mmCIF file of C-alpha atoms in Angstrom:
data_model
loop_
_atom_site.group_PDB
_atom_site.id
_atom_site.type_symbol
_atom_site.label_atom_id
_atom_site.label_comp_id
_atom_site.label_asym_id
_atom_site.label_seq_id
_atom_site.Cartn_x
_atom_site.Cartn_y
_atom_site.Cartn_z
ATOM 1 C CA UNK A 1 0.000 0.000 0.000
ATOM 2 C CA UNK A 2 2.097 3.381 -1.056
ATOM 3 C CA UNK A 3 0.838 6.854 -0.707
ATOM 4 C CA UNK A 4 1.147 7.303 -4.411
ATOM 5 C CA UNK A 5 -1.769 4.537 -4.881
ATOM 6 C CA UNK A 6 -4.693 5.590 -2.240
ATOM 7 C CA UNK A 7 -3.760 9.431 -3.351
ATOM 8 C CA UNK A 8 -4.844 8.400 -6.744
ATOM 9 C CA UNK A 9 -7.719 6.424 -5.450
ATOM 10 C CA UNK A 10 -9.199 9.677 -3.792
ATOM 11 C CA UNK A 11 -8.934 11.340 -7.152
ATOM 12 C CA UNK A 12 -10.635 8.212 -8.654
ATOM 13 C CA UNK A 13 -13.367 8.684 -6.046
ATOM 14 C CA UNK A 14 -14.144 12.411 -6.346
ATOM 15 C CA UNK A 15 -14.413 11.748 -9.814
ATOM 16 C CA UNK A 16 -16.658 9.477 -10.111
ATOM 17 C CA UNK A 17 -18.458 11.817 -8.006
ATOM 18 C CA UNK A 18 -18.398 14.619 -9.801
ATOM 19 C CA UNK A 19 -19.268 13.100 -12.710
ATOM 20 C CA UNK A 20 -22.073 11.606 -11.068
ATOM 21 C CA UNK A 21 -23.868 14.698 -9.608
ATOM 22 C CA UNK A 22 -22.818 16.507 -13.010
ATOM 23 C CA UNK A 23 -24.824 13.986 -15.007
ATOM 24 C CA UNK A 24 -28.218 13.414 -12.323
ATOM 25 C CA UNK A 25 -28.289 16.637 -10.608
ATOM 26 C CA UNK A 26 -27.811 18.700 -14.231
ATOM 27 C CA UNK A 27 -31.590 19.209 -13.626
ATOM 28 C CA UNK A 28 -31.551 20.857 -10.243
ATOM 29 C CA UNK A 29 -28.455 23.096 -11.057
ATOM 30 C CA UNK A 30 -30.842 24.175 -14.240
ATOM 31 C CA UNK A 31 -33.378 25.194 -11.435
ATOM 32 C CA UNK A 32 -31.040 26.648 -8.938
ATOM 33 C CA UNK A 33 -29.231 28.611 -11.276
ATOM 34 C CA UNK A 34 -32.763 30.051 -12.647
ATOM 35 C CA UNK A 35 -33.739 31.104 -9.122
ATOM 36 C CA UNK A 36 -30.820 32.730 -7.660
ATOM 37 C CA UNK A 37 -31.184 34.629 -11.546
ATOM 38 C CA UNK A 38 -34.848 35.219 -10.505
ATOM 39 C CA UNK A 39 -33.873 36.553 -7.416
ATOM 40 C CA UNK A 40 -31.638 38.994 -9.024
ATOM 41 C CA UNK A 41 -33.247 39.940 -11.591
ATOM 42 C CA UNK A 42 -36.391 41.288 -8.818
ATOM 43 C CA UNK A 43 -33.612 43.173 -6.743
ATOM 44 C CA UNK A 44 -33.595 40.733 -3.885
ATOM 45 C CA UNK A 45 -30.203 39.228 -1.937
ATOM 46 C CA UNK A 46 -28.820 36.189 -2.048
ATOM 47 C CA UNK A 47 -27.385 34.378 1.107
ATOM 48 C CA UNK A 48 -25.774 31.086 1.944
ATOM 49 C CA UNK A 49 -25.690 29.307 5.195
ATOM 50 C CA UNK A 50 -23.333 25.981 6.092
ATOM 51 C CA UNK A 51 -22.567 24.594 9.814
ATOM 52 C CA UNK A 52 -18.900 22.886 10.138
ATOM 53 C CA UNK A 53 -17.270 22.169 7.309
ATOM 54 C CA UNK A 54 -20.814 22.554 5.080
ATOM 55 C CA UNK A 55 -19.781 25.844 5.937
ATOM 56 C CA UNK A 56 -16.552 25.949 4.022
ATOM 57 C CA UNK A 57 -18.331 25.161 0.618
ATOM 58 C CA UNK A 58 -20.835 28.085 1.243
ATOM 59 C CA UNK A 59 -17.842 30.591 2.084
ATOM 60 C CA UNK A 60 -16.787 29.540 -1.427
ATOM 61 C CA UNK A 61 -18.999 31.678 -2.645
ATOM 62 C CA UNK A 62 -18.520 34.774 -0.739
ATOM 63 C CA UNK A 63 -16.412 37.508 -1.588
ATOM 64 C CA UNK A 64 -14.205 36.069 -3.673
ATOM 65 C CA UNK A 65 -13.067 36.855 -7.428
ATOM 66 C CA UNK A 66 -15.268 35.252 -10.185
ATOM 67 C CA UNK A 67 -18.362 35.262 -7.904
ATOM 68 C CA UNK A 68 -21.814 37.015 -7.419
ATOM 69 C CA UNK A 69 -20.871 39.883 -5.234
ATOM 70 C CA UNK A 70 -24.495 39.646 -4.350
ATOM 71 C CA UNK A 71 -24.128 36.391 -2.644
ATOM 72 C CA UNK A 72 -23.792 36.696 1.438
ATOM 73 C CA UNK A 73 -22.813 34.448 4.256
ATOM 74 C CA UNK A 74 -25.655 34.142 6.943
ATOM 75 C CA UNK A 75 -23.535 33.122 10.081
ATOM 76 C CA UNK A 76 -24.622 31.681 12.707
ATOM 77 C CA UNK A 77 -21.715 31.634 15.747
ATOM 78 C CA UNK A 78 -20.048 29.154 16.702
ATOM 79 C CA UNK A 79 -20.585 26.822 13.703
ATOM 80 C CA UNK A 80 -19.373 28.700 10.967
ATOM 81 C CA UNK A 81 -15.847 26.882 11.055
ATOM 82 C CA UNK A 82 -13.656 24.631 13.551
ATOM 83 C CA UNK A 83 -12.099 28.051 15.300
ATOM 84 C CA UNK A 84 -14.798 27.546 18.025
ATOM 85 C CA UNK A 85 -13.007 25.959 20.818
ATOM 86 C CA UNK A 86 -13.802 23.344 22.069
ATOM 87 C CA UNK A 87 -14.675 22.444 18.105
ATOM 88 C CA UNK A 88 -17.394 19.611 19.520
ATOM 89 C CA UNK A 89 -19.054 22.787 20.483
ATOM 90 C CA UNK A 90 -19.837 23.422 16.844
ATOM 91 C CA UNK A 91 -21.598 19.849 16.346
ATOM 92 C CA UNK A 92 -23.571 20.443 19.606
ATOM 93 C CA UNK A 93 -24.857 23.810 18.805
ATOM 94 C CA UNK A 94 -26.147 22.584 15.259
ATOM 95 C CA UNK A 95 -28.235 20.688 17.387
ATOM 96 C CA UNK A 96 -29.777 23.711 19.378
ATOM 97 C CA UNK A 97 -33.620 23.779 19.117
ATOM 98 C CA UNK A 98 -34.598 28.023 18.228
ATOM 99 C CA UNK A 99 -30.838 29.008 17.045
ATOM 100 C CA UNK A 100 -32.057 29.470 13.216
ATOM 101 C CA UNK A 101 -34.743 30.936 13.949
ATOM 102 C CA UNK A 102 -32.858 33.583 15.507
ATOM 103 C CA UNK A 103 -30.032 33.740 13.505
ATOM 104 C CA UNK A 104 -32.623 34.486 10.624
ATOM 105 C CA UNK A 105 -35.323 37.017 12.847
ATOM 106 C CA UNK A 106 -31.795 38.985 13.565
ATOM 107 C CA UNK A 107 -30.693 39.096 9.695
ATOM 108 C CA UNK A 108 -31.350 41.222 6.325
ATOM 109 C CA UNK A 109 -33.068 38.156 5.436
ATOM 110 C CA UNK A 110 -36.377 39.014 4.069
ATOM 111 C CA UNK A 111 -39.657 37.738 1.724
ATOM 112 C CA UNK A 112 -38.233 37.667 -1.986
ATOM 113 C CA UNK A 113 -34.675 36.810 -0.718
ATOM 114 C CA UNK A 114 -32.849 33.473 -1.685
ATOM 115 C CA UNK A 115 -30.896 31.437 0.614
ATOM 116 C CA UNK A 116 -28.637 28.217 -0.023
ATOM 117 C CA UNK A 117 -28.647 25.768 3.209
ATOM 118 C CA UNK A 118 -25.773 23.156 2.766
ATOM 119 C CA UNK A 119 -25.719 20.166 5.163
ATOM 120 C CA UNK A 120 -23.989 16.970 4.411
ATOM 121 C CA UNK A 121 -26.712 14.687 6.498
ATOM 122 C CA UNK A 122 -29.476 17.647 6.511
ATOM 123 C CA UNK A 123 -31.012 15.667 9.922
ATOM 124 C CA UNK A 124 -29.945 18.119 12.531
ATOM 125 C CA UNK A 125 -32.014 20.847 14.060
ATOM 126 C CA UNK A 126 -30.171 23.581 13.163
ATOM 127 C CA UNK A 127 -30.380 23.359 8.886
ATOM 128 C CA UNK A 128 -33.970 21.914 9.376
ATOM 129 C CA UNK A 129 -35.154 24.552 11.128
ATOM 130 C CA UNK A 130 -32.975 27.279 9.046
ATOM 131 C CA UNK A 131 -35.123 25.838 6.304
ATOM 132 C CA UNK A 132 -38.350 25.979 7.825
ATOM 133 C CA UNK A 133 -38.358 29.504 8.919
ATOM 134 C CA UNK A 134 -36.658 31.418 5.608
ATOM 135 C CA UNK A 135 -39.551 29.365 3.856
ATOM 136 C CA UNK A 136 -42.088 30.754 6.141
ATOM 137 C CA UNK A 137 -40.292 34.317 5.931
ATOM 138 C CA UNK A 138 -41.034 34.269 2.165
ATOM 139 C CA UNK A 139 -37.275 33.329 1.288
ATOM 140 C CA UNK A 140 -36.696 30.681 -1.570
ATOM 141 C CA UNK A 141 -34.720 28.071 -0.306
ATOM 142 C CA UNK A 142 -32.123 25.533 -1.903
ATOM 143 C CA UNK A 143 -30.899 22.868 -0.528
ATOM 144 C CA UNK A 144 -27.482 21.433 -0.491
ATOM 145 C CA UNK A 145 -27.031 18.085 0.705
ATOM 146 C CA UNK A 146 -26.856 14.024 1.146
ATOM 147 C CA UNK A 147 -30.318 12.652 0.256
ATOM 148 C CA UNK A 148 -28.822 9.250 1.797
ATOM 149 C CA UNK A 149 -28.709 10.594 4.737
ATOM 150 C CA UNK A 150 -32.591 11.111 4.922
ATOM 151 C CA UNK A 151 -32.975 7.045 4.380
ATOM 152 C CA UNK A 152 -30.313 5.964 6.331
ATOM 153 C CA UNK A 153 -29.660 7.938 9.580
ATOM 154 C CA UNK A 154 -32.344 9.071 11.800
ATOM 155 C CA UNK A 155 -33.531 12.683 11.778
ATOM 156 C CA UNK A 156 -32.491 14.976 15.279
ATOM 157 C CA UNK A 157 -35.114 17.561 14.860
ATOM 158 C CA UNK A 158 -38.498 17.201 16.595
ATOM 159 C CA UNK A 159 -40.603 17.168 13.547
ATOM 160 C CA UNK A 160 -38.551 14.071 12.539
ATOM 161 C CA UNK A 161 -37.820 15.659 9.167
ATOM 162 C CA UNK A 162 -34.229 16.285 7.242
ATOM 163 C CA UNK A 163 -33.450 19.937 4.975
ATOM 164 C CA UNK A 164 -34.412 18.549 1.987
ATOM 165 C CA UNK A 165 -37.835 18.315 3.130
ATOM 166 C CA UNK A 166 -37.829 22.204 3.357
ATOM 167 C CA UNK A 167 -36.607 23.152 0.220
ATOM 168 C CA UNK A 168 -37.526 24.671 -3.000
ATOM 169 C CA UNK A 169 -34.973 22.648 -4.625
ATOM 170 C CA UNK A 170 -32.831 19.851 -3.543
ATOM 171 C CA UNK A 171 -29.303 19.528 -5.023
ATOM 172 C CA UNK A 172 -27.900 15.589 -4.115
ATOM 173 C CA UNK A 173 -24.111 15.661 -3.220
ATOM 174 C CA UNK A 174 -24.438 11.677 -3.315
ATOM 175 C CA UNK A 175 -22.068 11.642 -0.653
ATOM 176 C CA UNK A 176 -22.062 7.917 0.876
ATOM 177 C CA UNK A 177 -23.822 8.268 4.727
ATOM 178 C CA UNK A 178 -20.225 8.541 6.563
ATOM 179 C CA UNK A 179 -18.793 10.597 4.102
ATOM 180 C CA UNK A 180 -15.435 8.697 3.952
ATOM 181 C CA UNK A 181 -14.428 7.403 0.458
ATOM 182 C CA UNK A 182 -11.312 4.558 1.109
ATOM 183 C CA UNK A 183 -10.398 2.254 3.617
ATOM 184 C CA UNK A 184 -7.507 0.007 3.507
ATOM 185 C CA UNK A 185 -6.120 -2.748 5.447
ATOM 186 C CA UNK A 186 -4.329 -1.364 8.408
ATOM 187 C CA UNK A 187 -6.396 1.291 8.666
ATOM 188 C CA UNK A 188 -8.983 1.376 11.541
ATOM 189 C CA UNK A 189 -11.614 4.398 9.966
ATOM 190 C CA UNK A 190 -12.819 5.006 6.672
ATOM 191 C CA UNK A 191 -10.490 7.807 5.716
ATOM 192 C CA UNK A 192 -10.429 10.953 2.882
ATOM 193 C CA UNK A 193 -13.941 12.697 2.856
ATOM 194 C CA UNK A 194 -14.857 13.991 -0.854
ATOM 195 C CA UNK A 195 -18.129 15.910 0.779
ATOM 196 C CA UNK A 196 -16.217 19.363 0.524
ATOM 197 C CA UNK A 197 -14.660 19.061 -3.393
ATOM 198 C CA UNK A 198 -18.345 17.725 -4.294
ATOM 199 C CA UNK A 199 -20.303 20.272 -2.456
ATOM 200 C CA UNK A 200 -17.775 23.110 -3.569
ATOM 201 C CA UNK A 201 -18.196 22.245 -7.251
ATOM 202 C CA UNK A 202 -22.304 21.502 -7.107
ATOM 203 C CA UNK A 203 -22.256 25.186 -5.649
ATOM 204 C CA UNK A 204 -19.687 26.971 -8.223
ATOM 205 C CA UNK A 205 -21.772 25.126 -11.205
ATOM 206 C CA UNK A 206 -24.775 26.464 -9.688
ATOM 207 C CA UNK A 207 -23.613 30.085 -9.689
ATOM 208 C CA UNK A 208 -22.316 29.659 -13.546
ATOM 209 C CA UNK A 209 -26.036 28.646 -14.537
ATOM 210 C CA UNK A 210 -27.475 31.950 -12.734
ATOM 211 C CA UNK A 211 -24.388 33.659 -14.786
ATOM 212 C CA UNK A 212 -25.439 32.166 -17.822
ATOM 213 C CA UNK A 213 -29.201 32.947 -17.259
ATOM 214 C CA UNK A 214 -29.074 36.705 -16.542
ATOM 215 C CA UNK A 215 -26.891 36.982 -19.482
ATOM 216 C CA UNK A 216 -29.559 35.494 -21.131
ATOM 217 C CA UNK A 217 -31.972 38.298 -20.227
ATOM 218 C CA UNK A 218 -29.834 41.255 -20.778
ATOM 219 C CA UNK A 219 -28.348 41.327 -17.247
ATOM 220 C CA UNK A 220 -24.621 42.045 -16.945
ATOM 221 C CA UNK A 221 -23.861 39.774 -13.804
ATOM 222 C CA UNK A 222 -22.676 41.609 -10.685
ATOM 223 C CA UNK A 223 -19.068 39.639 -10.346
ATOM 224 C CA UNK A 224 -16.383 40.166 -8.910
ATOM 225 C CA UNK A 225 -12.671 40.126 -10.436
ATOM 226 C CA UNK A 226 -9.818 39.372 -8.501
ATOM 227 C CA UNK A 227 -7.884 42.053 -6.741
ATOM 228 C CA UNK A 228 -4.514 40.390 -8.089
ATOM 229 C CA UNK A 229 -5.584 41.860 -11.613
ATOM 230 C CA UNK A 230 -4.760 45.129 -12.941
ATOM 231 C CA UNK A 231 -8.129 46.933 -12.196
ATOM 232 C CA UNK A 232 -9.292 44.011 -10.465
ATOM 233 C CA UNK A 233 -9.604 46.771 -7.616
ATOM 234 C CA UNK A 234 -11.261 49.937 -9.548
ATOM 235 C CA UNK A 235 -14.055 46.501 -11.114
ATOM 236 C CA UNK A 236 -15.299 45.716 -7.549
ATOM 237 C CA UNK A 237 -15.358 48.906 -6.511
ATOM 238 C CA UNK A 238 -18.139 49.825 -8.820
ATOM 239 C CA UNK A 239 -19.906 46.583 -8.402
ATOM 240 C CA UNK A 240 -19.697 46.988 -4.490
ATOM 241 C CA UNK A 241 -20.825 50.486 -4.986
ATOM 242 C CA UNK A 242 -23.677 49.909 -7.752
ATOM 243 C CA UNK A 243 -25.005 46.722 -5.455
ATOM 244 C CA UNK A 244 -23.961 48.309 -1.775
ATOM 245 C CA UNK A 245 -28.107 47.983 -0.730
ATOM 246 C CA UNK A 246 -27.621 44.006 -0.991
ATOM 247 C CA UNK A 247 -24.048 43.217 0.317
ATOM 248 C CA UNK A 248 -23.819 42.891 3.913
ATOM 249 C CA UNK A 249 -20.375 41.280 3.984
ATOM 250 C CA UNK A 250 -19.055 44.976 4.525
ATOM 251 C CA UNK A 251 -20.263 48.051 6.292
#
């Protein structure tokens, strides 16, 4: 067993997964791009929400060059990221009955806005509930997440439900319930998670549909360019400043 071989075996594996969710989910991507487009088009804001490291795949889309610069993180302490110490905080608090619900009463949020919820399993509290109350605030909601999980885990909010039971549309990572993709002998766990390169990528496709759709209607997407190019800088200033009612990730 050399390093060389199980590297290439989680390239294999994310692969095959990619491929996968580029082929089934082309669908849903359709949709979600056609929404967030929607949403733009009517002057409404676009957010994205993960907990742990769902979290990283929905700060992939924030800020950053070659992405909506209407596209905002709605954080939620403590769970945004592992810099919460103890980290096992993070897992307990997505488990916290009422925290969406203020995280969302507290926000810009509001009816005609869009929000993407990722969640690998999509069965704890926090997500579910994130999903139930944008819905009943008017938001469109999109889904990002493991329909496995919904069939073979057991839900941890009261209602018994997972996210994907909340949403507008459902994007399947087909992430494998444990979200580990090798083992090998001699080695105790299931090992090198693919959840992150599959959600990241479902979520980048999904903002070059809603590109490609206001295009298609004679909207110049609000991106941004990176600040590494020459007038990267004097670009996103007049994007930030043309947009500044519906960015909140700066004052």
């Amino acid at each position: 067993m050399g390093e060389n071989k199980l590297a290439g075996q989680f390239f294999d594996a994310a692969i095959g997964l990619l491929e996968r969710v580029r082929d089934e989910e082309a669908a849903g991507i359709a949709a979600a791009g056609t929404a967030i487009a929607d949403t733009v088009a009517a002057g409404g804001r676009l957010f994205a929400f993960g907990a742990g490291h769902s979290s990283l795949a929905a700060q992939d889309v924030v800020y950053r060059a070659g992405g909506l610069a209407l596209m905002n993180l709605l954080a939620v302490p403590g769970v945004v990221g592992v810099d919460v110490m103890p980290a096992t905080l993070g897992s307990a608090l997505e488990r916290v009955d009422g925290l969406a619900g203020a995280v969302l009463d507290s926000s810009p949020a509001r009816s005609g806005d869009l929000l993407i919820i990722i969640s690998l399993s999509g069965r704890n509290a926090l997500p579910v509930e994130m999903a139930m109350n944008a819905r009943a605030l008017g938001l469109t909601v999109i889904g990002v997440t493991s329909v496995a999980y919904a069939t073979d885990t057991r839900s941890r909010h009261v209602s018994g439900t997972y996210l994907k039971d909340h949403c507008d549309i459902v994007l399947d990572s087909k992430i494998a319930v444990g979200d580990a993709e090798l083992t090998a002998e001699g080695i105790a766990a299931p090992f090198a998670p693919a959840s992150t390169v599959v959600t990241s990528a479902l979520m980048q496709a999904t903002m070059a549909a809603a590109a490609g759709e206001l295009v298609a209607r004679g909207i110049e997407p609000p991106l941004l360019r990176s600040g590494n190019v020459d007038g990267g800088h004097e670009w996103n200033g007049r994007v930030m400043s043309e947009y500044a009612d519906r960015i909140f990730f700066r004052h």
